[in-house]
XYZ file of N, CA and C in Angstrom:
171
model
N 2.575 35.309 8.601
C 3.054 34.147 7.881
C 2.785 34.377 6.392
N 3.814 34.253 5.559
C 3.633 34.467 4.123
C 3.393 33.131 3.410
N 3.148 33.215 2.115
C 2.822 32.021 1.338
C 3.930 30.979 1.387
N 5.184 31.395 1.284
C 6.298 30.447 1.322
C 6.348 29.694 2.643
N 6.075 30.375 3.741
C 6.042 29.718 5.046
C 4.932 28.666 5.098
N 3.779 29.018 4.574
C 2.643 28.091 4.560
C 2.963 26.889 3.677
N 3.519 27.153 2.492
C 3.877 26.081 1.567
C 4.895 25.146 2.200
N 5.921 25.704 2.824
C 6.961 24.882 3.438
C 6.412 24.046 4.585
N 5.516 24.617 5.370
C 4.902 23.878 6.470
C 4.037 22.741 5.928
N 3.284 23.000 4.860
C 2.444 21.960 4.252
C 3.307 20.828 3.706
N 4.404 21.160 3.044
C 5.301 20.128 2.521
C 5.940 19.327 3.649
N 6.297 20.009 4.716
C 6.880 19.334 5.878
C 5.880 18.344 6.486
N 4.638 18.777 6.656
C 3.607 17.906 7.209
C 3.310 16.728 6.279
N 3.300 16.982 4.973
C 3.064 15.905 4.004
C 4.175 14.866 4.074
N 5.408 15.322 4.242
C 6.525 14.394 4.329
C 6.463 13.580 5.621
N 6.150 14.227 6.722
C 6.077 13.544 8.016
C 4.932 12.534 8.067
N 3.880 12.793 7.315
C 2.677 11.957 7.353
C 2.365 11.343 5.995
N 3.421 11.009 5.228
C 3.200 10.583 3.852
C 2.317 9.341 3.744
N 2.364 8.447 4.720
C 1.509 7.259 4.649
C 0.030 7.631 4.740
N -0.299 8.559 5.617
C -1.687 9.006 5.749
C -2.118 9.780 4.509
N -1.219 10.585 3.970
C -1.530 11.340 2.758
C -1.784 10.368 1.612
N -0.931 9.350 1.478
C -1.115 8.342 0.431
C -2.460 7.636 0.596
N -2.818 7.303 1.828
C -4.104 6.648 2.078
C -5.260 7.559 1.675
N -5.125 8.845 1.957
C -6.164 9.808 1.582
C -6.302 9.930 0.076
N -5.176 9.947 -0.612
C -5.206 10.020 -2.078
C -5.863 8.770 -2.641
N -5.506 7.604 -2.095
C -6.112 6.350 -2.559
C -7.618 6.341 -2.307
N -8.038 6.812 -1.143
C -9.469 6.849 -0.819
C -10.214 7.791 -1.768
N -9.616 8.939 -2.047
C -10.243 9.886 -2.972
C -10.323 9.286 -4.374
N -9.263 8.599 -4.796
C -9.255 7.969 -6.119
C -10.336 6.890 -6.207
N -10.477 6.085 -5.153
C -11.511 5.052 -5.149
C -12.899 5.675 -5.242
N -13.116 6.753 -4.508
C -14.409 7.435 -4.546
C -14.699 7.972 -5.950
N -13.719 8.651 -6.523
C -13.900 9.245 -7.854
C -14.129 8.160 -8.898
N -13.334 7.098 -8.854
C -13.491 6.010 -9.813
C -14.863 5.343 -9.651
N -15.306 5.187 -8.421
C -16.619 4.588 -8.182
C -17.761 5.471 -8.660
N -17.561 6.754 -8.579
C -18.613 7.708 -8.947
C -18.659 7.960 -10.460
N -17.473 8.037 -11.087
C -17.413 8.462 -12.486
C -16.800 7.433 -13.433
N -16.277 6.331 -12.892
C -15.631 5.340 -13.750
C -14.202 5.737 -14.076
N -13.686 5.211 -15.186
C -12.320 5.514 -15.641
C -11.286 5.159 -14.580
N -11.427 3.979 -13.983
C -10.596 3.581 -12.855
C -9.098 3.637 -13.170
N -8.698 3.158 -14.328
C -7.265 3.142 -14.664
C -6.683 4.550 -14.719
N -7.406 5.476 -15.345
C -6.922 6.853 -15.422
C -6.858 7.495 -14.043
N -7.875 7.274 -13.235
C -7.921 7.861 -11.902
C -6.774 7.316 -11.053
N -6.566 6.010 -11.102
C -5.481 5.395 -10.324
C -4.127 5.918 -10.797
N -3.972 6.127 -12.109
C -2.723 6.668 -12.643
C -2.438 8.066 -12.126
N -3.455 8.893 -12.098
C -3.300 10.256 -11.580
C -2.971 10.211 -10.094
N -3.624 9.321 -9.354
C -3.368 9.198 -7.915
C -1.912 8.806 -7.667
N -1.393 7.864 -8.443
C 0.004 7.441 -8.283
C 0.965 8.583 -8.593
N 0.677 9.348 -9.639
C 1.535 10.494 -9.975
C 1.504 11.534 -8.860
N 0.327 11.767 -8.279
C 0.216 12.729 -7.179
C 1.049 12.268 -5.994
N 1.002 10.980 -5.681
C 1.784 10.463 -4.558
C 3.277 10.572 -4.833
N 3.671 10.395 -6.096
C 5.091 10.499 -6.452
C 5.617 11.927 -6.321
N 4.751 12.899 -6.572
C 5.150 14.308 -6.528
C 5.382 14.792 -5.094
N 4.564 14.292 -4.173
C 4.626 14.766 -2.790
C 5.872 14.276 -2.076
N 6.377 15.065 -1.131
C 7.551 14.645 -0.371
C 7.269 13.350 0.389
N 8.263 12.487 0.426
C 8.108 11.222 1.113
C 7.435 10.171 0.254
N 7.077 10.569 -0.972
C 6.430 9.631 -1.885
C 7.375 8.553 -2.350
N 6.815 7.580 -3.019
C 7.600 6.427 -3.456
C 8.424 6.739 -4.673
């Protein structure tokens, strides 16, 4: 399996499970914001990450 195959499979799984991926991103953002502050910046980055992934809003 080469890198392109792995990348395509990861994108496929992200698209099929985008709600769970979004929940994971939100949970990570909450953890980071709670640990280091800067909640608005962290939430902004989390939203951009969700927009980039397949199946995103």
